[in-house]
C-alpha cells in the first residue's frame, strides 16, 4: 500500500490493505482521475447506479487534502453568501446554498449507510465564533437561514460563548447543531471500499502520465496500463499537474497547516467546554476540535502559497493556539503537518464539463467536506443524465489563476485580510 504522510489521521487509520496496481488495458464507462473525496463520491454515486467506473489515484486514496484536513462538514462556501448573490442573483445563490446543505446530508447518510460510524467518528455541532463585536450581523444571519432555508442555528451572546470557549478572543457565535466533524481519511477509505464492493475499480499508485480526451472513447494511461472510457472526470485538487493545462492554470495550490497536541484531557477540558468543531470568521482563521474522546486538540490554521513545509511549522501553529488560549502554554505538540488545497480566484468550487464526456470537479479548498460530496454527486448526475445541477456552478468557471502574479496577489490579499481582521479586533477589544 502506498504510504501516507505522517498525520494524526494516518496514525489512526482504520483499514490497511493493498490494492492491485493497474496492469494492461481496462475499459469502463467512466474513469475518474483523483482519489480524493470528490472523485470517490462521484465514483460511488455512479457505481450505485450500476455504471462501470475506475478511480485512478497517483498515491493512496485520501492521500492529499481529503485525508489531511480539519474534518469539518458544514454548509456554505468559502465565498460569502452576499458576494455570491451579488454575482449571480438571489435565486441562484439560494439554489447553491441548498446544494451545500444537501452535501452535508450526503456525508451523514453515507456514513450511516456504510456502517462506518465507529471509524469515521462523526460528532455533532460547529461553533462559528467572531473575534470582534458582531452580534447584530450574526442574528441577521441566523434569521435569514431560518427564513430562506428552514435551517435553524443558535445565536450565542458573549457570555455564553466564553462559558464554552474560555478565551478573551471571542465575542459572539453561531452554533450549528446540524454540522459535524469526522475522521476524513477513514471516510475516504470507506468510500473506496464501498466502490469496490459495488464492482468498481479503485487503483492506487497509478499516476496518469498521458490522456487522449478528444474522441468519443477517451484513453488515460499510467506507467502500468491504460483505461479506455466514454467519460473522464478530473478531480485532483491541489495536486493537479499539467495533464490538462487549462485546469492547472485555473487554480492555485494553497497550503494549510494542522497540529495535534499531546494527550491532556483535563487541561483541554478546562478551556474548551464542547466536543463541537470550532472556527472563527477570519479569512485565514483558526479551526479546531477535540479528538480521541477529548484526549487531544487538533488545531488548524494559516494559509500560504508556498508548497514546501516550513521548518518551524509546529512552532508557528503553536503560537496561534497559545495566543487564543494562553492557558495551554505548557501543552506539548505531538505532531504537525501540511497539505495543499485547490483554490480558485473566485473562491468557489470549479465543477462542470470541459467538453463532451470530459468533466472537472475541483477547487474545494476552504469550503468544508460538504462541497466535495455535492460536487461528486452533481457531476455523477450529469454523466447519468438525471440532472443538470452542475450548471449552477457555471458562473464560477475556470478563470486564469494569474500565474506567478496570481500567487503574489493571493499572498497580498491574505495579508490585507490579516490587517483588516486585526483592525476590527482592536476596535472592539
XYZ file of C-alpha atoms in Angstrom:
429
model
C 0.000 0.000 0.000
C 1.412 3.449 -0.862
C 2.376 5.313 2.282
C 0.561 8.315 3.719
C 2.229 11.409 5.167
C 2.653 11.196 8.932
C -0.541 12.751 10.280
C -2.940 12.096 13.133
C -5.318 10.545 10.620
C -2.702 8.205 9.148
C -1.724 7.063 12.644
C -5.353 6.262 13.466
C -6.307 4.678 10.143
C -8.998 2.008 10.435
C -8.157 -0.278 7.500
C -4.916 -1.265 5.822
C -4.905 -3.354 2.677
C -3.162 -3.290 -0.662
C -4.969 -2.554 -3.884
C -3.574 -4.212 -7.025
C -1.780 -1.876 -9.448
C -3.035 -1.190 -12.949
C -1.633 -3.760 -15.374
C -2.599 -3.625 -19.019
C -5.753 -2.171 -20.596
C -9.065 -1.677 -18.784
C -12.366 -0.489 -20.263
C -15.089 1.184 -18.214
C -17.821 3.718 -18.801
C -16.251 6.407 -16.567
C -12.654 6.953 -15.483
C -12.057 9.299 -12.547
C -8.588 10.787 -12.113
C -8.038 11.572 -8.438
C -8.907 9.506 -5.378
C -9.889 12.339 -3.062
C -13.353 12.799 -1.607
C -14.843 14.470 -4.695
C -13.641 11.758 -7.067
C -14.593 8.962 -4.703
C -18.066 10.402 -4.141
C -18.615 10.682 -7.889
C -17.472 7.082 -8.377
C -19.679 5.866 -5.528
C -22.745 7.592 -6.996
C -22.071 6.075 -10.423
C -21.389 2.604 -9.014
C -24.631 2.744 -7.035
C -26.412 3.483 -10.318
C -24.939 0.297 -11.799
C -22.356 2.017 -14.007
C -18.820 0.737 -14.505
C -16.196 3.054 -13.061
C -12.459 3.182 -12.355
C -10.691 5.595 -10.000
C -7.002 6.284 -10.686
C -5.101 7.697 -7.712
C -1.441 8.693 -8.010
C -0.740 7.897 -4.348
C -3.299 6.329 -1.991
C -6.973 7.233 -1.649
C -7.331 10.329 0.504
C -3.572 10.992 0.315
C -3.983 14.703 -0.441
C -6.060 17.374 1.262
C -9.028 14.989 1.529
C -7.195 12.973 4.181
C -5.303 15.773 5.969
C -7.912 18.458 6.667
C -9.785 19.570 9.754
C -12.642 17.141 9.122
C -15.396 19.797 9.202
C -18.703 19.041 7.456
C -20.844 22.168 7.392
C -22.766 24.336 4.944
C -21.958 27.246 2.677
C -18.860 28.084 0.690
C -15.602 29.917 1.172
C -17.131 32.852 -0.685
C -19.733 34.597 1.415
C -23.425 34.334 0.608
C -23.861 38.067 -0.031
C -20.983 38.044 -2.510
C -22.429 35.025 -4.342
C -25.873 36.648 -4.515
C -24.338 39.876 -5.782
C -22.605 37.979 -8.579
C -25.379 35.641 -9.782
C -28.629 36.833 -8.187
C -30.594 35.813 -5.135
C -32.428 32.827 -6.655
C -29.293 31.107 -7.905
C -27.437 31.890 -4.697
C -30.198 30.200 -2.723
C -30.057 27.164 -5.008
C -26.300 26.892 -4.449
C -26.716 27.185 -0.702
C -29.342 24.449 -0.739
C -26.795 22.260 -2.541
C -24.316 22.904 0.259
C -26.894 21.733 2.814
C -27.521 18.647 0.699
C -23.772 17.977 0.677
C -23.760 17.847 4.466
C -26.583 15.331 4.399
C -24.839 13.227 1.750
C -21.856 12.723 4.053
C -24.054 11.944 7.064
C -26.201 9.491 5.091
C -23.199 7.756 3.541
C -21.528 7.212 6.906
C -24.762 5.686 8.190
C -25.408 3.571 5.098
C -21.884 2.161 5.017
C -21.957 1.333 8.709
C -18.666 3.103 9.436
C -19.713 5.318 12.329
C -17.107 3.829 14.658
C -14.128 4.503 12.379
C -15.287 7.804 10.865
C -16.413 9.037 14.305
C -18.888 11.794 13.385
C -19.530 14.235 16.231
C -22.268 16.877 16.018
C -22.055 20.629 16.171
C -19.996 23.562 14.997
C -19.336 26.857 16.788
C -18.616 29.701 14.366
C -17.200 32.442 16.593
C -16.236 36.034 15.849
C -13.277 37.909 17.314
C -14.987 41.297 17.267
C -18.382 42.593 18.361
C -20.792 41.484 15.632
C -23.927 40.353 17.401
C -26.412 42.144 15.141
C -24.887 40.647 11.999
C -24.943 37.127 13.438
C -28.574 37.492 14.492
C -29.500 38.580 10.963
C -27.640 35.587 9.530
C -29.499 33.197 11.828
C -32.829 34.768 10.862
C -32.028 34.513 7.129
C -31.026 30.853 7.376
C -34.275 30.016 9.183
C -36.446 32.079 6.835
C -34.913 31.142 3.486
C -33.766 27.572 4.110
C -35.571 26.293 7.185
C -32.114 25.812 8.685
C -32.021 26.537 12.394
C -28.863 27.751 14.129
C -28.469 29.285 17.587
C -27.117 32.743 18.357
C -24.735 32.758 21.319
C -24.053 36.061 23.086
C -20.607 36.792 24.506
C -21.210 35.370 27.971
C -22.447 32.076 26.563
C -19.513 31.833 24.155
C -16.963 32.424 26.894
C -18.577 29.829 29.130
C -17.750 27.258 26.431
C -14.615 28.727 24.833
C -12.659 30.210 27.709
C -10.746 32.791 25.723
C -10.971 36.592 25.747
C -10.534 36.499 21.955
C -14.153 35.630 21.237
C -17.264 37.773 21.290
C -20.405 36.169 19.807
C -21.002 32.975 17.844
C -23.491 30.935 15.850
C -23.899 27.342 16.932
C -24.933 24.953 14.159
C -26.244 21.664 15.575
C -26.545 20.100 12.114
C -22.881 20.420 11.137
C -20.443 17.789 12.362
C -16.828 16.697 12.148
C -15.251 13.399 11.139
C -12.076 11.402 10.547
C -11.751 12.306 6.837
C -9.151 9.698 5.878
C -11.217 6.837 7.266
C -14.219 8.266 5.406
C -12.268 8.336 2.132
C -11.114 4.754 2.589
C -14.653 3.640 3.453
C -15.894 5.190 0.199
C -13.183 3.351 -1.740
C -14.162 0.053 -0.134
C -17.823 0.692 -0.992
C -16.985 1.426 -4.642
C -15.119 -1.875 -4.888
C -17.971 -3.740 -3.213
C -20.257 -2.392 -5.958
C -17.933 -3.673 -8.679
C -15.951 -0.509 -9.337
C -12.164 -0.306 -9.591
C -10.042 1.792 -7.225
C -6.428 1.750 -8.351
C -3.669 3.308 -6.244
C -0.097 4.193 -7.196
C -1.499 4.987 -10.649
C -0.273 8.429 -11.654
C -1.697 9.380 -15.040
C 1.108 10.144 -17.490
C -0.936 10.930 -20.600
C -4.517 11.335 -21.708
C -6.274 11.485 -25.066
C -9.600 13.161 -24.329
C -10.564 14.161 -27.853
C -12.606 11.237 -29.187
C -15.804 9.510 -28.217
C -13.659 6.955 -26.393
C -11.069 8.576 -24.147
C -7.799 6.899 -23.187
C -5.988 7.589 -19.928
C -2.565 5.978 -19.473
C -0.423 5.230 -16.422
C 3.042 3.705 -16.272
C 1.497 0.245 -15.880
C -1.568 0.273 -18.093
C -4.416 2.287 -19.540
C -8.131 2.928 -19.118
C -10.494 3.474 -22.019
C -13.732 5.233 -21.090
C -16.620 7.189 -22.516
C -16.358 9.733 -19.684
C -13.373 11.120 -17.801
C -13.626 13.165 -14.590
C -10.589 15.150 -13.407
C -10.771 15.527 -9.611
C -7.208 16.140 -8.465
C -7.426 19.243 -6.267
C -4.299 20.986 -5.034
C -2.047 18.318 -6.529
C -3.311 18.780 -10.087
C -0.372 18.626 -12.518
C -0.122 19.599 -16.175
C -2.209 16.710 -17.509
C -4.923 19.164 -18.591
C -3.198 22.561 -18.864
C -6.447 24.530 -18.679
C -7.208 23.003 -15.283
C -3.707 23.520 -13.927
C -3.874 27.180 -14.943
C -7.249 27.751 -13.278
C -6.437 27.124 -9.635
C -3.801 27.933 -7.042
C -2.390 25.295 -4.699
C -2.655 26.837 -1.234
C -1.024 25.254 1.796
C -2.766 24.965 5.126
C -1.409 23.582 8.396
C -2.645 21.331 11.198
C -1.251 20.059 14.513
C -2.300 17.728 17.260
C -1.286 18.063 20.877
C -0.211 15.525 23.404
C -2.938 13.733 25.339
C -4.070 16.130 28.083
C -7.829 15.724 28.604
C -8.007 17.573 31.925
C -6.112 20.637 30.704
C -8.141 20.791 27.499
C -11.487 20.405 29.286
C -10.696 23.463 31.391
C -10.529 25.761 28.348
C -12.672 24.117 25.634
C -16.014 23.026 27.008
C -17.502 21.462 23.872
C -16.957 18.488 21.606
C -18.271 20.516 18.675
C -15.929 21.834 15.991
C -14.860 25.464 16.357
C -13.809 28.089 13.823
C -13.609 31.853 13.588
C -14.670 34.098 10.741
C -11.275 35.420 9.669
C -10.265 34.674 6.075
C -7.372 32.516 7.288
C -8.793 31.846 10.724
C -8.257 29.108 13.250
C -10.255 25.885 13.228
C -10.015 23.191 15.849
C -11.715 20.344 17.659
C -11.106 17.813 20.379
C -10.309 14.325 19.110
C -9.871 10.873 20.645
C -12.724 11.366 23.100
C -11.345 14.704 24.260
C -7.808 13.452 24.771
C -6.111 15.727 22.238
C -6.648 19.017 20.471
C -6.476 19.125 16.667
C -5.728 22.712 15.609
C -5.502 24.115 12.083
C -4.933 27.487 10.563
C -2.791 29.823 8.489
C -2.517 29.652 4.721
C 0.424 30.304 2.421
C 1.246 29.953 -1.247
C 4.430 28.030 -0.519
C 4.290 24.358 -1.448
C 7.115 23.238 0.850
C 6.512 22.687 4.545
C 8.034 25.307 6.881
C 10.758 24.009 9.169
C 9.140 25.600 12.200
C 5.591 24.525 11.323
C 4.709 23.220 14.787
C 6.038 26.384 16.430
C 4.090 28.621 14.021
C 0.813 26.885 14.751
C 1.524 26.639 18.456
C 1.888 30.422 18.676
C -1.576 30.960 17.207
C -3.047 28.369 19.586
C -1.408 29.964 22.645
C -2.450 33.443 21.535
C -6.064 32.255 21.739
C -5.676 30.052 24.809
C -2.743 31.199 26.994
C -3.843 28.528 29.497
C -2.403 25.896 27.125
C 1.122 27.318 27.145
C 2.541 24.168 28.754
C 0.811 21.808 26.355
C 3.228 19.885 24.134
C 2.749 19.481 20.395
C 2.849 15.875 19.277
C 2.887 16.376 15.510
C 2.172 18.877 12.734
C 1.592 18.542 9.006
C 0.570 20.494 5.936
C -1.449 19.869 2.793
C -2.240 21.597 -0.483
C -5.771 22.735 -1.207
C -7.125 23.812 -4.583
C -8.348 27.438 -4.588
C -9.901 29.359 -7.458
C -9.567 33.133 -7.580
C -13.367 33.462 -7.324
C -13.352 31.364 -4.097
C -15.927 28.871 -5.374
C -15.683 25.207 -6.379
C -14.867 24.504 -10.021
C -17.433 21.987 -11.216
C -18.554 21.372 -14.758
C -17.832 19.978 -18.194
C -14.728 20.718 -20.260
C -16.114 19.079 -23.390
C -18.129 16.049 -24.474
C -17.544 13.356 -21.881
C -14.845 15.344 -20.016
C -15.676 16.717 -16.576
C -13.860 18.542 -13.800
C -14.631 18.557 -10.084
C -12.106 20.504 -8.001
C -11.439 23.782 -6.181
C -12.713 22.708 -2.753
C -10.141 24.499 -0.591
C -11.706 26.336 2.348
C -15.231 25.059 1.785
C -15.564 22.037 4.036
C -16.200 18.444 3.070
C -19.841 19.015 2.147
C -18.830 20.608 -1.147
C -16.760 17.601 -2.215
C -19.867 15.478 -1.687
C -22.241 17.675 -3.655
C -19.617 18.190 -6.363
C -19.219 14.460 -6.828
C -22.976 13.950 -6.877
C -23.877 16.634 -9.424
C -21.130 15.503 -11.811
C -22.402 11.934 -11.497
C -25.922 13.181 -12.214
C -24.636 14.975 -15.288
C -22.983 11.778 -16.556
C -26.119 9.765 -15.819
C -28.317 12.386 -17.462
C -30.560 12.657 -14.413
C -29.998 16.373 -13.759
C -28.105 19.435 -14.952
C -27.494 20.788 -11.457
C -23.792 21.116 -12.225
C -24.711 24.158 -14.334
C -25.365 26.119 -11.126
C -21.582 26.378 -10.818
C -21.058 27.627 -14.396
C -20.803 31.314 -13.409
C -17.712 30.356 -11.395
C -15.708 28.708 -14.111
C -12.084 28.060 -14.958
C -10.700 31.569 -14.610
C -6.961 32.000 -15.108
C -5.062 31.837 -11.838
C -2.707 34.643 -12.855
C 0.425 32.513 -12.936
C 3.199 33.847 -10.667
C 1.339 37.145 -10.429
C -1.694 35.250 -9.128
C 0.394 33.693 -6.369
C 1.708 37.097 -5.355
C -1.807 38.537 -5.443
C -3.134 35.781 -3.188
C -0.360 36.400 -0.675
C -1.000 40.158 -0.743
C -4.739 39.585 -0.328
C -4.051 37.278 2.605
C -2.055 39.951 4.405
C -4.689 42.581 3.663
C -7.303 40.314 5.268
C -4.997 39.807 8.248
C -4.652 43.565 8.711
C -8.401 44.102 8.354
C -9.102 41.375 10.908
C -6.522 42.852 13.305
C -8.072 46.313 12.999
C -11.611 45.060 13.649
C -10.445 43.131 16.684
C -8.537 46.117 18.070
C -11.588 48.363 17.736
C -13.801 46.030 19.795
C -11.281 44.525 22.225
